[in-house]
Structure formats: structure tokens, C-alpha cells
Coordinates of N, CA and C in Angstrom, one line a residue:
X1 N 145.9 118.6 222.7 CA 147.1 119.5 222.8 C 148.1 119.4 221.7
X2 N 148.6 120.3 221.6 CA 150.2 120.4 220.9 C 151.1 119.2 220.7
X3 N 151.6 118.5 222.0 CA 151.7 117.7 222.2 C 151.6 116.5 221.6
X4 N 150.1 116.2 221.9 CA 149.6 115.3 220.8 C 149.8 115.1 219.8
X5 N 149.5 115.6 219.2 CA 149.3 116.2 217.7 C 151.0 115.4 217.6
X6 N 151.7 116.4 217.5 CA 153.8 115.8 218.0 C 153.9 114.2 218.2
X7 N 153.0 113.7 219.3 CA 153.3 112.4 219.4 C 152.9 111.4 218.4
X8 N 151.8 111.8 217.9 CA 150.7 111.2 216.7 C 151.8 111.0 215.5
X9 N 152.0 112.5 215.3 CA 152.8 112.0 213.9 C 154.0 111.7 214.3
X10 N 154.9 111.4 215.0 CA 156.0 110.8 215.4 C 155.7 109.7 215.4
X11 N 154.7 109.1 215.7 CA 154.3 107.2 215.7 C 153.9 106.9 214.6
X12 N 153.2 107.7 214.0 CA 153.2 107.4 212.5 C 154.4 107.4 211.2
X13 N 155.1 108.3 211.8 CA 156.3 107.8 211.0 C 157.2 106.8 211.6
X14 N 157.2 106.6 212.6 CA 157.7 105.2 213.3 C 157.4 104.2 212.3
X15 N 156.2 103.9 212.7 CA 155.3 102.7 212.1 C 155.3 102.3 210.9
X16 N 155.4 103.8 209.8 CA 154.8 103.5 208.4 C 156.2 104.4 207.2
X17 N 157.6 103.8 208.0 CA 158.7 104.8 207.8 C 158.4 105.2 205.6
X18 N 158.5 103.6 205.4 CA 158.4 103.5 203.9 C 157.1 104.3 203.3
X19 N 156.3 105.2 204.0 CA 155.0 105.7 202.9 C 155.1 107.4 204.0
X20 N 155.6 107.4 204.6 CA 155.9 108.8 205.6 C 157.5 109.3 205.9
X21 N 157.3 110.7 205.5 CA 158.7 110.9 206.2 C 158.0 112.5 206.4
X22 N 158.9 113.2 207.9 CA 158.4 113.9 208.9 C 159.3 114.7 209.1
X23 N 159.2 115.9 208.5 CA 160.4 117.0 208.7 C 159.7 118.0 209.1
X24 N 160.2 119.4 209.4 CA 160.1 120.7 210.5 C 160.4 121.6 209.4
X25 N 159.2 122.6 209.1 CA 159.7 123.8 208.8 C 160.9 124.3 208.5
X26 N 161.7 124.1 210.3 CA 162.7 125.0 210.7 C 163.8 124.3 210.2
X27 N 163.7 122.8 210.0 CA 164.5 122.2 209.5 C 164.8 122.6 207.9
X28 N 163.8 122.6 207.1 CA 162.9 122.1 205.0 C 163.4 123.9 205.2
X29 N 162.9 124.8 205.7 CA 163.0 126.3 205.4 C 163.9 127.3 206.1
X30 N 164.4 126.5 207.4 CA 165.1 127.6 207.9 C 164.1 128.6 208.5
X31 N 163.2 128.4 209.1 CA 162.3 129.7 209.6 C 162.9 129.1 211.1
X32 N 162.5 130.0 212.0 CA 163.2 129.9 213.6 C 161.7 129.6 214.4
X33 N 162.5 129.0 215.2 CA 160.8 128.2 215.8 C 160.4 129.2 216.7
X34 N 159.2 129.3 216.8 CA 158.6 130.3 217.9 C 158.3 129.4 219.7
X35 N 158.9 130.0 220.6 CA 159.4 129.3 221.7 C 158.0 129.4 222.7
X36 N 157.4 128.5 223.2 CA 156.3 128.6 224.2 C 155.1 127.5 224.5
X37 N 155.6 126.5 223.3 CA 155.3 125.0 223.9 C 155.7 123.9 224.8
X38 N 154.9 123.8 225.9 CA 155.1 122.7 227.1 C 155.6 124.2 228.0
X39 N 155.8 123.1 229.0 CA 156.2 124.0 230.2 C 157.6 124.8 230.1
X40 N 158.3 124.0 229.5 CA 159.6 124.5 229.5 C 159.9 125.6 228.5
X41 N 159.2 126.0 227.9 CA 158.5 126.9 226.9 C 159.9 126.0 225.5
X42 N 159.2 125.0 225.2 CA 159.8 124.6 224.1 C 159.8 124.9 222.7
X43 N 160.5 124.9 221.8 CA 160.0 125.4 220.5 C 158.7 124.5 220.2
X44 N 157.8 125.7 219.5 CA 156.8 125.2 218.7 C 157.2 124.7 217.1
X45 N 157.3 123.2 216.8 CA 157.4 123.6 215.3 C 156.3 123.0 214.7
X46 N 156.8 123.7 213.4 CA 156.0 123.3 212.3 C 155.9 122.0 211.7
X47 N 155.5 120.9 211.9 CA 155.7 119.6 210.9 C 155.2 119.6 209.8
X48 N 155.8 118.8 209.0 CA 155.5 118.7 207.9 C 155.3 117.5 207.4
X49 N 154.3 116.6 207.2 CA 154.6 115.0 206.7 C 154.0 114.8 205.2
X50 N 155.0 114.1 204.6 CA 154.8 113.6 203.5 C 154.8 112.1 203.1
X51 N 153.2 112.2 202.3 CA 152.7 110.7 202.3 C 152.9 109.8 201.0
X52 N 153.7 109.2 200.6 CA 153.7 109.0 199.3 C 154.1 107.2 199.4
X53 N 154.2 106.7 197.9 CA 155.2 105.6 198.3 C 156.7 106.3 197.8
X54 N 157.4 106.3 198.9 CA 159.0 107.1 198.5 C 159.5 105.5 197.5
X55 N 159.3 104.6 197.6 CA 160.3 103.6 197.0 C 160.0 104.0 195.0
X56 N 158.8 104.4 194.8 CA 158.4 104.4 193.6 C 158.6 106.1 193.1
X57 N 158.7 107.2 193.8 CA 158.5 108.4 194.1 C 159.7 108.9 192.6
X58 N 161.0 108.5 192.8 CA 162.1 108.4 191.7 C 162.0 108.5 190.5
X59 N 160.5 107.3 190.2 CA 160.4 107.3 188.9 C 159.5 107.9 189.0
X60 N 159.0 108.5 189.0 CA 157.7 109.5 189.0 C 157.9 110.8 189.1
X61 N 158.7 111.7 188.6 CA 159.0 113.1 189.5 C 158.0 114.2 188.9
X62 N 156.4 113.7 188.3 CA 156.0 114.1 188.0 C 154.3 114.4 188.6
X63 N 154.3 113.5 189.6 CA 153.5 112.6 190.7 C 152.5 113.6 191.0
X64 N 151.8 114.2 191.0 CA 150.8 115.3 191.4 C 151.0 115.3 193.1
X65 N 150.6 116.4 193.0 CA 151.0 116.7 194.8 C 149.8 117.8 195.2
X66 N 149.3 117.2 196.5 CA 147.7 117.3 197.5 C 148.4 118.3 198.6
X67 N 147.9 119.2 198.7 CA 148.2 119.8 200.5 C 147.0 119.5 201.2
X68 N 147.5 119.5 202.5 CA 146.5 119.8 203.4 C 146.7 120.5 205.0
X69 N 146.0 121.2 205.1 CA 146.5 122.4 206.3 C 145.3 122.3 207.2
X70 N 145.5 121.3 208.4 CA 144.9 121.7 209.3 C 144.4 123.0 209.7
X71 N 145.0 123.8 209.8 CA 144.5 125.1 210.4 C 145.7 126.3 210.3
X72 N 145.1 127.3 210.3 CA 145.6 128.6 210.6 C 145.1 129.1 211.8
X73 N 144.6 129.8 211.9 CA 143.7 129.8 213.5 C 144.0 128.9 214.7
X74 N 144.6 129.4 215.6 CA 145.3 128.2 217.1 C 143.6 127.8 217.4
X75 N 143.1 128.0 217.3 CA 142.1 127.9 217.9 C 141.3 127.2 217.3
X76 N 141.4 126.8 215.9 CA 140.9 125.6 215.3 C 141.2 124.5 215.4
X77 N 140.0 123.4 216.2 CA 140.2 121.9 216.9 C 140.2 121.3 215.5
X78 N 139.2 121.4 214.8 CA 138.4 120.1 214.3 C 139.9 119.9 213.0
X79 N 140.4 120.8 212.0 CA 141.4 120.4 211.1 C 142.3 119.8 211.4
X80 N 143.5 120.2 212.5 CA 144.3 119.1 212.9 C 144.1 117.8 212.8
X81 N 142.8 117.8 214.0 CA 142.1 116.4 214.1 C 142.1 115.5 212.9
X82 N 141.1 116.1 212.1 CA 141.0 115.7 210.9 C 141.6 115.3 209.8
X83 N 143.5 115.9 209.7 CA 144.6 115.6 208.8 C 145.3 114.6 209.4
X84 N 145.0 114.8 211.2 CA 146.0 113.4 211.6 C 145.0 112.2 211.2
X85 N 143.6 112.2 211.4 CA 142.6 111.2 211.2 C 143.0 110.8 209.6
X86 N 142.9 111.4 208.7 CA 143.4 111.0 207.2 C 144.7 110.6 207.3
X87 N 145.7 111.2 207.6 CA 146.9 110.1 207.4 C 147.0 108.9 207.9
X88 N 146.3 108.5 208.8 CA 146.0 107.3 209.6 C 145.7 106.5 209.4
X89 N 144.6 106.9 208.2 CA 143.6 105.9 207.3 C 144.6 105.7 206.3
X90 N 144.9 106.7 205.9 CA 145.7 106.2 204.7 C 146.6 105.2 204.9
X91 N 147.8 105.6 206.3 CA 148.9 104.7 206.0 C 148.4 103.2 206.5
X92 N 147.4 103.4 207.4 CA 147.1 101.8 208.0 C 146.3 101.2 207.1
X93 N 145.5 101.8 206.0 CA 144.9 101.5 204.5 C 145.5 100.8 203.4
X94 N 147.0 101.6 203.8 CA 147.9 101.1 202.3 C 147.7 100.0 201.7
X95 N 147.8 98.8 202.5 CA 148.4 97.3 202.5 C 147.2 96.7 202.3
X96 N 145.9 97.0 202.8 CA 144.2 96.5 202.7 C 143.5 96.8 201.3
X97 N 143.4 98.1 201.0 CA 142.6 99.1 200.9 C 143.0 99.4 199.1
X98 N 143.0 98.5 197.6 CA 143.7 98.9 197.0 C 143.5 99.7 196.1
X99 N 142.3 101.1 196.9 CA 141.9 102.6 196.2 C 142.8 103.6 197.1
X100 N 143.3 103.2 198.1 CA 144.3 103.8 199.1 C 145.7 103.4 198.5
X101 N 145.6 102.6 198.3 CA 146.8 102.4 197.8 C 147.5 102.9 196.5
X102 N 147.0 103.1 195.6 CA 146.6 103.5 194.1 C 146.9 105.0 194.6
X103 N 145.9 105.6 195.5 CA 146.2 106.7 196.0 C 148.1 107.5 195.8
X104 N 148.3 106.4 197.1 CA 149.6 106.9 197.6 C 150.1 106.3 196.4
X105 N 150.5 105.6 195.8 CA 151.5 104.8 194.8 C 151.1 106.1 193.8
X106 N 150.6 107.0 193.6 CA 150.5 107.9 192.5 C 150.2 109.5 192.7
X107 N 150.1 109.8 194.5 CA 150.6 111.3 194.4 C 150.9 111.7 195.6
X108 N 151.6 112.8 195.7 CA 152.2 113.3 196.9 C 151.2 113.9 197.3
X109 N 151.3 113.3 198.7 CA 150.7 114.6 199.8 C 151.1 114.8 201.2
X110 N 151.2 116.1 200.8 CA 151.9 117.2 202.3 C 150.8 117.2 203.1
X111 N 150.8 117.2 204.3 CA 150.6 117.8 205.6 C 151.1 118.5 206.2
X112 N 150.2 119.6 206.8 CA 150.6 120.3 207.6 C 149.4 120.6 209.1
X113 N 149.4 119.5 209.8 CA 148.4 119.9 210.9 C 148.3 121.1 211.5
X114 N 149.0 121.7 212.2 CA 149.4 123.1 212.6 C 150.3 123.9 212.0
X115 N 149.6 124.5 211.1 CA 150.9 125.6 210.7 C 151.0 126.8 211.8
X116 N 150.0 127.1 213.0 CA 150.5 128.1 213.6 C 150.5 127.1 214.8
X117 N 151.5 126.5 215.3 CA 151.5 125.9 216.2 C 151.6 126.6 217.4
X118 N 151.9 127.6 217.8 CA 152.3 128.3 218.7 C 150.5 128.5 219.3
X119 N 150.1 129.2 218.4 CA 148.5 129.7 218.4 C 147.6 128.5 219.1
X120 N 148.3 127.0 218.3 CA 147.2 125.7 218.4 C 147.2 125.9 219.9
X121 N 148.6 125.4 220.3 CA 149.3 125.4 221.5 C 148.4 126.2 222.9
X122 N 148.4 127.4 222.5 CA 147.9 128.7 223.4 C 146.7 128.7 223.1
X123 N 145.9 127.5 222.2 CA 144.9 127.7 221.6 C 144.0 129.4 221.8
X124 N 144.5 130.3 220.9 CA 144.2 131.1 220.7 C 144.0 132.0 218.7
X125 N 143.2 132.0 218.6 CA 143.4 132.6 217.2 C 144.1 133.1 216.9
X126 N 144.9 134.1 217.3 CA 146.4 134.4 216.7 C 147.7 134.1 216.7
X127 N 148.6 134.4 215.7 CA 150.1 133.9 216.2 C 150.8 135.0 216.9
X128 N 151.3 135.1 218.0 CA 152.1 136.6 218.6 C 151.0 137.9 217.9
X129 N 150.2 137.7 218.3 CA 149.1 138.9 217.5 C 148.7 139.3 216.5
X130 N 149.0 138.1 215.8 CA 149.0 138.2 214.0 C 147.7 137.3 214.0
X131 N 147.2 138.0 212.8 CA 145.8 137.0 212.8 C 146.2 136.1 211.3
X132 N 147.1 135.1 211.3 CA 147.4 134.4 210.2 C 146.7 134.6 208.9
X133 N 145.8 134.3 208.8 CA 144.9 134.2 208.0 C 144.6 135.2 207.3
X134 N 145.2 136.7 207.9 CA 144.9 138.1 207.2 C 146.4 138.0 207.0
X135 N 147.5 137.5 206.6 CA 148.6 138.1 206.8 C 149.5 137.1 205.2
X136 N 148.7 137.4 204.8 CA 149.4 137.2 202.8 C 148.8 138.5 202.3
X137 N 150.0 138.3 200.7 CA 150.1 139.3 200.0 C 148.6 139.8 199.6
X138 N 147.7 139.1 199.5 CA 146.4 139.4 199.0 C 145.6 140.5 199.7
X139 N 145.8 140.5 201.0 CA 145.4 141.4 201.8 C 146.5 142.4 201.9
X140 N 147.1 142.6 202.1 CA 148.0 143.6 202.5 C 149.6 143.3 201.6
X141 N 149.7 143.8 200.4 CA 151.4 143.2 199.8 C 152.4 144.2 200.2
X142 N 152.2 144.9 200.9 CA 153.5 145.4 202.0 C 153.8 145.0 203.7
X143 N 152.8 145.0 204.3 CA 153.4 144.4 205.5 C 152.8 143.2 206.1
X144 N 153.1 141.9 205.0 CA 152.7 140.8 205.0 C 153.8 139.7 205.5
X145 N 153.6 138.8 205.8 CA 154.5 137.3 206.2 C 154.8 138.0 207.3
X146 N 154.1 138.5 208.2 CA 154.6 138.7 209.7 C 154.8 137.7 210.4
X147 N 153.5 136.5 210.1 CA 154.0 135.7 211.3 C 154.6 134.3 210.6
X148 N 155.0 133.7 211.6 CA 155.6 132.4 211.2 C 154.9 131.3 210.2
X149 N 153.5 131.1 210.4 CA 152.5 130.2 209.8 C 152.9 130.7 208.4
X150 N 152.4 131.9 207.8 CA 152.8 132.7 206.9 C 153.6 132.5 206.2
X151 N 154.7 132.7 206.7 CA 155.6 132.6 206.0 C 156.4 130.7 205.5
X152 N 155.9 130.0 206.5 CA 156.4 128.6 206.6 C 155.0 128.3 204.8
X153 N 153.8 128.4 205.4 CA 152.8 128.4 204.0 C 153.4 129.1 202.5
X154 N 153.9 129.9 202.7 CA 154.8 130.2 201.7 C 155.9 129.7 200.9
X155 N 156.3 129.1 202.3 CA 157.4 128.4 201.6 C 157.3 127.3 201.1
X156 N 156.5 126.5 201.4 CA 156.0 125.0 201.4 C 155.0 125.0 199.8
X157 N 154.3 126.4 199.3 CA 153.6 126.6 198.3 C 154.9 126.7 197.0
X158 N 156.0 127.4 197.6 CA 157.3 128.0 196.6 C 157.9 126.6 196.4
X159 N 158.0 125.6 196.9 CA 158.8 124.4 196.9 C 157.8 123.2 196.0
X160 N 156.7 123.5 195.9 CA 155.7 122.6 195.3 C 154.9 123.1 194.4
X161 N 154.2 121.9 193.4 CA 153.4 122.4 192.8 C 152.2 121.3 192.8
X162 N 151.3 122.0 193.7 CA 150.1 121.4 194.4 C 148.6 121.8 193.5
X163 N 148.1 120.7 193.5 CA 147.2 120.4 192.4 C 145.7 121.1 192.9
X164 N 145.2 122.1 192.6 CA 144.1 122.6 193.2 C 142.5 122.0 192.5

């Protein structure tokens, strides 16, 4: 669940504050959270974690930078899974592991397990009836960035320059 996912990366940045830090869309972009997670219909947000070593990050502002996006589609299990499983390795890696380490000591990498969290949530393939995934300029460059996922991926791509 949604939830999860929320609790995971909140203990991970607990744990591993010096190689993670854990901000919100709604926070980094200003996009407005879409309301309908938990019972209380709580905002769904978007997190965002970033893995690097911050203490060295200064001198490096040059540092290559990795995305990774769990999913677009609410209804996709296995991505989430799989971005919270890599950060995991990584940060509990750092200190053992010195190809992990080398790793993080030399590039950024964003997370984003649910960018349509609302969708993950309702686990249903769309956001508010938007099928994410059709909803950039490439398909359609007039009535695009309808939904929230969309537009938060946009913003996160405009802020960075991620190494393909």
C-alpha cells in the first residue's frame, strides 16, 4: 500500500540522513496534492528522495544525475517495489560495499517511487481519469500535463540534468 511505500522512505531517511534527503513534490514544485489517501482521505504526495553523499555534493556541482520512477500507472506493483529495494541496498551498502560507495560519492540519484500516487493508492491505472503515461507533450502538445504525475515529472526533468 501507499502507506508503505511513505513509511519505507521515511525510515530510510531517518537512518541514512547523511546519504538521503526526502522532499514532496508539493513542497520542491508547488504542485497541490491530490486528496484520497488513507481513510481520512489524506493528501497523496509525491516523494522525492535523493541519494548522494550530500557532505561531498558542494564540491562536485557537476556530479551526473540517475532518475528513477517507479511507476506511472497506480496499478504498477513491481517499480515501486523495486526503487525502494535499490535505495536500500544502496544506503545500507554505502559503508560495506566500496562499488556502492564510489557509486554514491560520485552521482546523484533521484527517486521517485510513485509519481501517480493517488492511482498507486486506488491501485488503479489512472490518475483522476488521466492515463499518465499518455499525457506529455509527445502525444498530444495542447491538452497535456493534466494530471498531477505529469506535471510533477516535468518538473523534476526541468530542475535536472539526468544522464540517459
Amino acid at each position: 500500500p501507499y502507506a508503505d511505500i511513505v513509511s519505507e522512505l521515511k525510515a530510510l531517511a531517518r537512518e541514512h540522513g547523511d546519504l538521503i534527503s526526502l522532499d514532496t513534490a508539493e513542497n520542491l514544485y508547488g504542485q497541490k496534492p491530490l486528496k484520497g489517501c488513507g481513510r481520512r482521505k489524506t493528501p497523496c504526495h509525491v516523494y522525492i528522495a535523493h541519494i548522494t553523499n550530500h557532505a561531498t555534493a558542494a564540491e562536485d556541482p557537476a556530479r551526473p544525475q540517475v532518475f528513477f520512477s517507479g511507476e506511472l500507472h497506480g496499478n504498477e506493483r513491481v517499480g515501486p517495489t523495486a526503487t525502494l529495494e535499490f535505495a536500500r541496498f544502496i544506503l545500507t551498502s554505502y559503508h560495506t560495499n566500496p562499488w556502492v560507495k564510489n557509486l554514491v560519492d560520485t552521482r546523484s540519484i533521484t527517486i521517485v517511487p510513485t509519481a501517480n500516487a493517488l492511482g498507486y493508492h486506488l491501485f488503479t491505472r489512472e490518475e483522476l481519469g488521466i492515463d499518465v503515461n499518455r499525457d506529455f507533450p509527445i502525444d498530444d502538445p495542447v491538452s497535456c500535463m493534466q494530471s498531477r504525475a505529469a506535471r510533477v515529472l516535468n518538473e523534476i526533468f526541468r530542475a535536472n540534468l539526468f544522464q540517459l
